[in-house]
mmCIF file of C-alpha atoms in Angstrom:
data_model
loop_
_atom_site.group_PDB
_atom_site.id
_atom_site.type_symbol
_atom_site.label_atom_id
_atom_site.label_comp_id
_atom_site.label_asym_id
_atom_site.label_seq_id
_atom_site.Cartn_x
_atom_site.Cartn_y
_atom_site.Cartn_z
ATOM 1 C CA UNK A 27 -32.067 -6.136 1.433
ATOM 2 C CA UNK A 28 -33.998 -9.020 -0.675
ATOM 3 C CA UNK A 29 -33.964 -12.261 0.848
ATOM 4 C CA UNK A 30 -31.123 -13.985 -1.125
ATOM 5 C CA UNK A 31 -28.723 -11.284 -0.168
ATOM 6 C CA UNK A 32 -28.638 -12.757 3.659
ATOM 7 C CA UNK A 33 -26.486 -15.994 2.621
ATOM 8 C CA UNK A 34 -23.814 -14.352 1.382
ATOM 9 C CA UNK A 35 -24.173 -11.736 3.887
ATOM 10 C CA UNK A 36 -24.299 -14.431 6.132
ATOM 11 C CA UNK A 37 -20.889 -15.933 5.274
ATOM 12 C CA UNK A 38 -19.232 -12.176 5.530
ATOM 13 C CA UNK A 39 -20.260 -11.901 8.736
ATOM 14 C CA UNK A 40 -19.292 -15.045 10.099
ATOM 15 C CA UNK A 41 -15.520 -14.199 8.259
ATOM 16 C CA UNK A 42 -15.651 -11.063 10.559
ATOM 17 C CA UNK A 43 -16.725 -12.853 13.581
ATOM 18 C CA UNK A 44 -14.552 -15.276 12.995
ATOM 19 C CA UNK A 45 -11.819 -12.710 12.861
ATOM 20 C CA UNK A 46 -12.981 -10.775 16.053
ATOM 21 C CA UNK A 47 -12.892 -14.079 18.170
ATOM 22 C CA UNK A 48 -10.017 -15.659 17.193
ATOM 23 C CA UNK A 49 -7.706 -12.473 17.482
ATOM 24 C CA UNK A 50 -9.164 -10.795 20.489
ATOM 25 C CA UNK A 51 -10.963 -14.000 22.599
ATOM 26 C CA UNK A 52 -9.792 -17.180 23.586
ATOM 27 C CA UNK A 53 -7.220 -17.577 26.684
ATOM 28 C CA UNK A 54 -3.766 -16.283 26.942
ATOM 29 C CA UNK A 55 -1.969 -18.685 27.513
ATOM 30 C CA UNK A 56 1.662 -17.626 27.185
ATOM 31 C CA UNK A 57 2.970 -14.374 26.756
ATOM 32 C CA UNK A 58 4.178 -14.870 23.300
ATOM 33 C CA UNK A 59 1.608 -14.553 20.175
ATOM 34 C CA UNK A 60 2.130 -14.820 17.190
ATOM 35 C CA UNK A 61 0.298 -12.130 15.881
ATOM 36 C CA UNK A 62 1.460 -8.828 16.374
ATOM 37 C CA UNK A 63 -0.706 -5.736 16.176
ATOM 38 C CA UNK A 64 0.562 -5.047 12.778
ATOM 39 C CA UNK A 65 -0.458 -8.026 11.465
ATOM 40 C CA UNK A 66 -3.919 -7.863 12.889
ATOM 41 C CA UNK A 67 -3.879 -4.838 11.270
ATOM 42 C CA UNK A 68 -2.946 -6.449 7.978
ATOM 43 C CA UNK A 69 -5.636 -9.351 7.991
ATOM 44 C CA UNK A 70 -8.690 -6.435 8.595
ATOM 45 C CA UNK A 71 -7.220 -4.707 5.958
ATOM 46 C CA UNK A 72 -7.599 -8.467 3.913
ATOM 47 C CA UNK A 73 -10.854 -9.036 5.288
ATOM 48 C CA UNK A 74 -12.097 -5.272 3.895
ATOM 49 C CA UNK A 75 -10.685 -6.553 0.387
ATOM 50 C CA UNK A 76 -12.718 -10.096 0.468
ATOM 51 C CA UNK A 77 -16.039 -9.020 1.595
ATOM 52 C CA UNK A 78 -17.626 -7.432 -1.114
ATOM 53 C CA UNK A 79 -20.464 -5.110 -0.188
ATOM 54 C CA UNK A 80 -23.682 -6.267 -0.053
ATOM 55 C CA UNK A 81 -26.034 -3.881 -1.157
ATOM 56 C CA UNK A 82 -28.017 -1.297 1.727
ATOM 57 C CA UNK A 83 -26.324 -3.020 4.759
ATOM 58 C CA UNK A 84 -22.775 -3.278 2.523
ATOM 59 C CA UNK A 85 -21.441 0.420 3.952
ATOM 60 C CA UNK A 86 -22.568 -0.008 7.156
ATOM 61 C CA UNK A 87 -21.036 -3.439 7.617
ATOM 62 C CA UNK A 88 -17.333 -2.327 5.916
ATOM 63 C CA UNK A 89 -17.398 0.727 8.448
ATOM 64 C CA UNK A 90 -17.688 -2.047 11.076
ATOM 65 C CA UNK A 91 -14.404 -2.940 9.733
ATOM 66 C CA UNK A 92 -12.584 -0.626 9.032
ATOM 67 C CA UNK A 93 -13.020 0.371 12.961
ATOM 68 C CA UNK A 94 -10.223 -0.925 14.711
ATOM 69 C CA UNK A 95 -10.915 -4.506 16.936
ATOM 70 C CA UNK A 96 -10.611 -3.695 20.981
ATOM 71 C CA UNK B 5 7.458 -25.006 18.620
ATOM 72 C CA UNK B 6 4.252 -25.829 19.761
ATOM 73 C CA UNK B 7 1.114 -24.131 17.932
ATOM 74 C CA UNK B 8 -1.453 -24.528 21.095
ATOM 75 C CA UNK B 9 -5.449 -24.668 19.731
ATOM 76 C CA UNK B 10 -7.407 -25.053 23.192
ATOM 77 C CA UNK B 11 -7.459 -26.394 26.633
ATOM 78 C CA UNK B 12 -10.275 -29.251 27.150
ATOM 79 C CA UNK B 13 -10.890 -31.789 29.700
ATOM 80 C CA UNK B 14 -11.115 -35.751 28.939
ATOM 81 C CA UNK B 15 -7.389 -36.387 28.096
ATOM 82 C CA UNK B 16 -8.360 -40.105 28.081
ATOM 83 C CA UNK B 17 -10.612 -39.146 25.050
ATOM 84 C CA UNK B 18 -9.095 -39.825 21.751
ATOM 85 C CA UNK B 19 -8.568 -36.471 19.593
ATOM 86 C CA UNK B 20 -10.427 -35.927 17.077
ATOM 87 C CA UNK B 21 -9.183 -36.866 13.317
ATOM 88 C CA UNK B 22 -8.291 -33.478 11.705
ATOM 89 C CA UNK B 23 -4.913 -32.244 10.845
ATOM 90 C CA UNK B 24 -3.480 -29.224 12.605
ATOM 91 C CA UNK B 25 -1.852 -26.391 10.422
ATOM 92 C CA UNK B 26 0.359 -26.779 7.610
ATOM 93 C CA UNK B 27 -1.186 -30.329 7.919
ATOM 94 C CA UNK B 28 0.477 -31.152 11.259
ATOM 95 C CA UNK B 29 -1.142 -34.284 13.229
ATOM 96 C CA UNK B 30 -2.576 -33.251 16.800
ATOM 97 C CA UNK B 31 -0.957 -34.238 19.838
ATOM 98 C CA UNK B 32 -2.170 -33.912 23.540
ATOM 99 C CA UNK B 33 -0.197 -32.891 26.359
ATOM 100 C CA UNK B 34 -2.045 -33.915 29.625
ATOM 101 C CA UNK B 35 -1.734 -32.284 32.898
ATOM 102 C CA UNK B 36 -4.261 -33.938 35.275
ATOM 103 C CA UNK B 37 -8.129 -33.366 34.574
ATOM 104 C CA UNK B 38 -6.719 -30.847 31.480
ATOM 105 C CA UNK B 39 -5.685 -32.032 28.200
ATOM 106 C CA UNK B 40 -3.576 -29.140 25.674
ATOM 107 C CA UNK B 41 -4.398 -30.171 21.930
ATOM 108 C CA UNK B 42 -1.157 -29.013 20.077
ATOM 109 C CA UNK B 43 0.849 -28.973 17.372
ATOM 110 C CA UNK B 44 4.349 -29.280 16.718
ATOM 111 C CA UNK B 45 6.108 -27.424 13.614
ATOM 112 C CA UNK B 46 9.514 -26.526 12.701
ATOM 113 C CA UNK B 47 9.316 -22.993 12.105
ATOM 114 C CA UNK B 48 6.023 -20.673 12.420
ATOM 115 C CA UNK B 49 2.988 -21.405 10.450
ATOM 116 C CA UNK B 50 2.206 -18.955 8.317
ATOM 117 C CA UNK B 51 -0.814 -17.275 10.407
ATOM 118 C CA UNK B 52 -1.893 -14.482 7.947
ATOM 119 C CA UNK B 53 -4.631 -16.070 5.272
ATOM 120 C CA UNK B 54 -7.593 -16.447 6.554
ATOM 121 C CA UNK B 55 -7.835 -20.255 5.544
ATOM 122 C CA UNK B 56 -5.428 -20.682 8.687
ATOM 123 C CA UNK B 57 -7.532 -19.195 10.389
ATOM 124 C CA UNK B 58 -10.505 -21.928 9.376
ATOM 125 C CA UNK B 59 -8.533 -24.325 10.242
ATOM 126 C CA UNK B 60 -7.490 -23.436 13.942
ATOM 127 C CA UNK B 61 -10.995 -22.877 14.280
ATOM 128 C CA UNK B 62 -12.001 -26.222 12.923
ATOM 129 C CA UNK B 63 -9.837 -28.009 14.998
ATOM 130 C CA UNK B 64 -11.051 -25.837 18.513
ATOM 131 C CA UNK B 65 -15.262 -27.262 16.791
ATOM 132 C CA UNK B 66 -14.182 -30.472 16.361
ATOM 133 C CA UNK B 67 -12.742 -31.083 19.945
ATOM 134 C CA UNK B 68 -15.984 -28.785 20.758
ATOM 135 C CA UNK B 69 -18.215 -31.285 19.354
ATOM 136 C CA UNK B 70 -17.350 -34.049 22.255
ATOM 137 C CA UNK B 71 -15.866 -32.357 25.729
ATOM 138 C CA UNK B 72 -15.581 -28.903 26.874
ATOM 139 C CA UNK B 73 -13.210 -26.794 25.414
ATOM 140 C CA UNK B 74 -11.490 -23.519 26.170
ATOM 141 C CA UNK B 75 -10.384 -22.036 22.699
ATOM 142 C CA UNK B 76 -6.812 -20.728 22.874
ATOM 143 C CA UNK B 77 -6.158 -16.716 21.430
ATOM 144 C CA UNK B 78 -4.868 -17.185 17.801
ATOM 145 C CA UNK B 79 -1.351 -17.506 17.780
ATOM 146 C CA UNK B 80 -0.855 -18.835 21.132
ATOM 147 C CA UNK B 81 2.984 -20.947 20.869
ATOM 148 C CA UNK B 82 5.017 -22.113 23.788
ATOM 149 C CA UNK B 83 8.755 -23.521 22.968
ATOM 150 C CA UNK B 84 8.199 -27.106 24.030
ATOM 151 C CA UNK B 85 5.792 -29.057 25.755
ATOM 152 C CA UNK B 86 7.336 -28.346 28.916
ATOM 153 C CA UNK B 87 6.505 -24.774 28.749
ATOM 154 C CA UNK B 88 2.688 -26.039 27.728
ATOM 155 C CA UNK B 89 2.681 -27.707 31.055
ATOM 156 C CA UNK B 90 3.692 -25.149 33.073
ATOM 157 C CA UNK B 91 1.963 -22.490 31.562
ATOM 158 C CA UNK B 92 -1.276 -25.157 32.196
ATOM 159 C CA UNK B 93 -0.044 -25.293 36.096
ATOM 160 C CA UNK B 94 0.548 -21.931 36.706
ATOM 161 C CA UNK B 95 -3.445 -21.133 35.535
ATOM 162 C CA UNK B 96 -5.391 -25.113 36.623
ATOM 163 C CA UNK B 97 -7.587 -23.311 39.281
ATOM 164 C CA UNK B 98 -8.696 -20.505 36.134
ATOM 165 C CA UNK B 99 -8.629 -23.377 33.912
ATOM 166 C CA UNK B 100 -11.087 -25.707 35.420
ATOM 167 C CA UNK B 101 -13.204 -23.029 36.638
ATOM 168 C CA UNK B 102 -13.373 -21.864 33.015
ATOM 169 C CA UNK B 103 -14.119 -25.499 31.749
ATOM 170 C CA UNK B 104 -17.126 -25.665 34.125
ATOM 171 C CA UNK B 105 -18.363 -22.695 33.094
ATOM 172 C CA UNK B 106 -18.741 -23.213 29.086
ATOM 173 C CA UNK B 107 -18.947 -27.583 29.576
ATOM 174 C CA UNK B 108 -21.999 -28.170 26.882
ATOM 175 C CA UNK B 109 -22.607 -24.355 25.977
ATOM 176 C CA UNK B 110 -22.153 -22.280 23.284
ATOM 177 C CA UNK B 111 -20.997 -19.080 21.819
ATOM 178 C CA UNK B 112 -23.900 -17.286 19.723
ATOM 179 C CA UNK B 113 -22.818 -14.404 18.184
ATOM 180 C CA UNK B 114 -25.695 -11.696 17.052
ATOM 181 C CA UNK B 115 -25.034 -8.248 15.163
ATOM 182 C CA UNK B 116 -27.667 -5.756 14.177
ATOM 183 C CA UNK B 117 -27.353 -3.166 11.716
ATOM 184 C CA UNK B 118 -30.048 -0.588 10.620
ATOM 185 C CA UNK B 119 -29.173 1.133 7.549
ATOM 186 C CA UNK B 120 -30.984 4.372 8.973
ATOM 187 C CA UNK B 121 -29.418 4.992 11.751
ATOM 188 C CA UNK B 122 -26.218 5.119 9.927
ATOM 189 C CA UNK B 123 -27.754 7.756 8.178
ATOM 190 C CA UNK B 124 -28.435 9.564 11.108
ATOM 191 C CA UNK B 125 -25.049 9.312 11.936
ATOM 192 C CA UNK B 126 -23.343 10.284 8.914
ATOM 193 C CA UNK B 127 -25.972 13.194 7.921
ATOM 194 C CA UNK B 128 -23.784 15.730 11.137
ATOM 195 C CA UNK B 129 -26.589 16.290 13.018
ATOM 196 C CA UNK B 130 -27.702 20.147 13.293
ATOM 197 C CA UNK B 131 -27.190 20.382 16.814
ATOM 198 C CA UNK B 132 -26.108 18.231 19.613
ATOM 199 C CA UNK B 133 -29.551 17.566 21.031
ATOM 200 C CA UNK B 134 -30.046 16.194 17.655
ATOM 201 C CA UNK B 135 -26.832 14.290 17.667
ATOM 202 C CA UNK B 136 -27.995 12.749 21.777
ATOM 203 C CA UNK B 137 -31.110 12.040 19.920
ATOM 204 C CA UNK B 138 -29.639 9.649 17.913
ATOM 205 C CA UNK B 139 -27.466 7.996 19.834
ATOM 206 C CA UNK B 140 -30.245 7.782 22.382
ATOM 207 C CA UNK B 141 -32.586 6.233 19.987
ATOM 208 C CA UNK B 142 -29.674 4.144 18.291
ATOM 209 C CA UNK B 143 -29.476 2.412 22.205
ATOM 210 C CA UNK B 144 -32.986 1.594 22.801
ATOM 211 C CA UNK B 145 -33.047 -0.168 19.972
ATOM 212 C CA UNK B 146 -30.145 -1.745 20.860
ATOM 213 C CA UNK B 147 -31.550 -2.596 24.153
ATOM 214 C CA UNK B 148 -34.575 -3.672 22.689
ATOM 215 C CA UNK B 149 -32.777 -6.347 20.756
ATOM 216 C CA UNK B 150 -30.614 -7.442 23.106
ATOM 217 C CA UNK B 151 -32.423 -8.222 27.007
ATOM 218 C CA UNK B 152 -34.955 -10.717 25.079
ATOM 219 C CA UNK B 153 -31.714 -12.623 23.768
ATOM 220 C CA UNK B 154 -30.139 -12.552 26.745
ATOM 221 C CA UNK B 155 -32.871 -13.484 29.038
ATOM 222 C CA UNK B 156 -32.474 -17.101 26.477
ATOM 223 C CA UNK B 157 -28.713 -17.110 27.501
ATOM 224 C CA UNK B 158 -26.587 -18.094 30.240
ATOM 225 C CA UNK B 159 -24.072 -15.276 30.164
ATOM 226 C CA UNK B 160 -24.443 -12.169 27.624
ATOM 227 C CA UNK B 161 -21.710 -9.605 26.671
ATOM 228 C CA UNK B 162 -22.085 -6.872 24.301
ATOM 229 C CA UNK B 163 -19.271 -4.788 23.017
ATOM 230 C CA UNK B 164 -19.802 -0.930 22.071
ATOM 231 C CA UNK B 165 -20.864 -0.721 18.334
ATOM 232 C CA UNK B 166 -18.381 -0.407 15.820
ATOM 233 C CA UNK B 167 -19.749 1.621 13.572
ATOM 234 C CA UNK B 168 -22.811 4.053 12.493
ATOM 235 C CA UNK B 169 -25.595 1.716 11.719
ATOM 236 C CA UNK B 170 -24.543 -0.904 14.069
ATOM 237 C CA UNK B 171 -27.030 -0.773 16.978
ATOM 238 C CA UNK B 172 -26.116 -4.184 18.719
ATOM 239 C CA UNK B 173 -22.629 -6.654 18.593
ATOM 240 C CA UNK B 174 -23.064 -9.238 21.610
ATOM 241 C CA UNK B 175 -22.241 -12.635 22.464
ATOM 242 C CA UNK B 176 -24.007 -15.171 24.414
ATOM 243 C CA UNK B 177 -23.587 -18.283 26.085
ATOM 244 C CA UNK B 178 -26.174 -20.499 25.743
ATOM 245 C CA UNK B 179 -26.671 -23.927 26.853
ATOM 246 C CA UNK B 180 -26.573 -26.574 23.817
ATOM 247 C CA UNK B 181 -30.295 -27.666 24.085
ATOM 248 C CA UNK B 182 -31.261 -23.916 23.750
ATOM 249 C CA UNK B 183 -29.647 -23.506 20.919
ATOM 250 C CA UNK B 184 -32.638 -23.835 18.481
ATOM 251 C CA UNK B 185 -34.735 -21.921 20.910
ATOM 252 C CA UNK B 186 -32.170 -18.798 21.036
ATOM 253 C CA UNK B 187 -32.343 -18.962 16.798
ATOM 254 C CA UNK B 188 -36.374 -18.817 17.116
ATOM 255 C CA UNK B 189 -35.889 -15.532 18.811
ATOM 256 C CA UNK B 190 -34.009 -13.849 16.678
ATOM 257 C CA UNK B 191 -36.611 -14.711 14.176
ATOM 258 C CA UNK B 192 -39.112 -13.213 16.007
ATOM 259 C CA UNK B 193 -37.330 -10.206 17.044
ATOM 260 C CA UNK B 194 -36.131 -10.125 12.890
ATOM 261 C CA UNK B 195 -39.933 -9.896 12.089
ATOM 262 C CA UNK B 196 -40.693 -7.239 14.773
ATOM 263 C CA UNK B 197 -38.074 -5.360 13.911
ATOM 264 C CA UNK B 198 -37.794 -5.158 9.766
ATOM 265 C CA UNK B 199 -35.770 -1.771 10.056
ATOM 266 C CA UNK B 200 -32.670 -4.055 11.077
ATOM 267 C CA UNK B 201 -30.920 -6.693 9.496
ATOM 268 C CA UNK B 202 -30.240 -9.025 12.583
ATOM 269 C CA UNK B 203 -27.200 -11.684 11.828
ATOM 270 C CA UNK B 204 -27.083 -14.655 14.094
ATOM 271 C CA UNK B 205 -23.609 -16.535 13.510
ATOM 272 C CA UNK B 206 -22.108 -19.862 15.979
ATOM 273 C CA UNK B 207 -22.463 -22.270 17.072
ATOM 274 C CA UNK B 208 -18.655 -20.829 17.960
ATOM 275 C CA UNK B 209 -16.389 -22.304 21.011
ATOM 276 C CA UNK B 210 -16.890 -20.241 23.976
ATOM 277 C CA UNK B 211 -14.195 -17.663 22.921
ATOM 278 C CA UNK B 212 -15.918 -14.222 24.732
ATOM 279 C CA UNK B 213 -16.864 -16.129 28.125
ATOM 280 C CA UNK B 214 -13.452 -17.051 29.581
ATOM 281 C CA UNK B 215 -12.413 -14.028 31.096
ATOM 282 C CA UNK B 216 -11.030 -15.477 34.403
ATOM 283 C CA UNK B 217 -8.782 -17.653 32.163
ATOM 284 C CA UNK B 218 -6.574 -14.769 30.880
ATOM 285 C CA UNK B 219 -8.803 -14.288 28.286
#
């Protein structure tokens, strides 16, 4: 991976963490969410479309995603 | 409806000045020492883009950025602020505890991925020696990576990889002034390690450390 790759890489993976906390952290507060499973579904299957693949590390990283969230 | 984004402490503390989703203002709803930072909308934001999701989290980091904050699951929404309150009662002893755990850390969030070993782990080893092998090898490294980092941290947690190549996703909660400290070590463990690409992303709100909370 040359050096200038990492920014952008950087950004993806902050999208993805971003993703993985927000849906899966945080308190429950009430029984009711918004997001059903479905739509979690949905936004990984978003996220896969708006990360484009960075190059060595790029198959790796989309196989993270495409793994389902716990 | 009310669109909850955390829990924090200091309700006498002004809220910060960013608009909730759909451009909603923010409006607290105290309940003693706890303060909910809310929004109120008509009918359900739309939660799938991810911008919405940037902007829950920017409200959760700006609140972050004075008091202690517990960040609420996405999509958290209680019918009126009555139901806020109670739902703030029926957890205050999780709550608080929660808040004094994370008050002035943060969330660092650290993935490593080695090309090779997703090689490894897509090539179907010969034989399952081979195939222990592997995954043996693919966990030191993992290891390796991970008990410097979270010697630096106040709590650590690290999730089983997600995918070949992916020797280490972990979290860690690390007081504020060790911030720069924790980011020097990842630097140093980048160099001694060139076979993996390690990504350091956060500051983020303590969103893997609030387990007691009904996280």
């Amino acid at each position: 991976m040359s050096p200038h790759d990492r920014p952008a890489l950087q950004r993806e993976v902050a999208l993805v963490d971003l993703v993985d906390r927000l849906l899966a952290g945080g308190v429950v507060l009430a029984g009711e969410l918004t997001l059903s499973l479905a739509d979690v579904d949905l936004l990984y299957l978003f996220l896969k479309v708006v990360i484009t693949p960075a190059e060595e590390i790029g198959l790796p990283l989309r196989a993270a995603l495409e793994a389902p969230s716990e | 409806m009310i669109w909850v984004y955390a829990v924090c402490e200091q309700p006498e503390l002004r809220l910060p000045r960013v608009r909730g989703l759909a451009g909603a203002p923010l409006e607290g709803i105290a309940l003693g020492p706890m303060l909910a930072v809310v929004s109120r909308h008509q009918r359900l934001p739309e939660g799938r883009s991810l911008d919405t999701l940037w902007l829950h989290e920017g409200v959760v980091e700006a609140l972050m950025a004075e008091r202690a904050v517990l960040p609420m699951r996405f999509g958290t929404r209680l019918p009126d602020p009555d139901g806020v309150r109670a739902a703030l009662a029926a957890r205050r002893e999780l709550l608080l505890d929660a808040l004094d755990r994370v008050r002035g850390r943060v969330e660092l969030a650290v993935r490593a991925i080695r090309p090779s070993a997703g090689v490894v782990a897509d090539a179907r080893p010969a034989s399952g020696v081979e195939y222990l092998r592997a995954r043996l090898h693919s966990a030191r490294s993992g290891a390796s990576l991970h008990e410097p980092l979270a010697a630096l941290a106040v709590a650590a947690h690290r999730w089983p990889e997600h995918a070949p190549g992916e020797v280490l996703r972990a979290s860690y909660l690390v007081d504020q002034p060790a911030v720069e400290r924790f980011r020097l070590a990842i630097d140093r463990l980048q160099r001694q390690h060139p076979e993996a690409a390690l990504l350091c992303t956060g500051p983020w709100p303590a969103y893997s450390f609030i387990e007691g909370a009904g996280g």
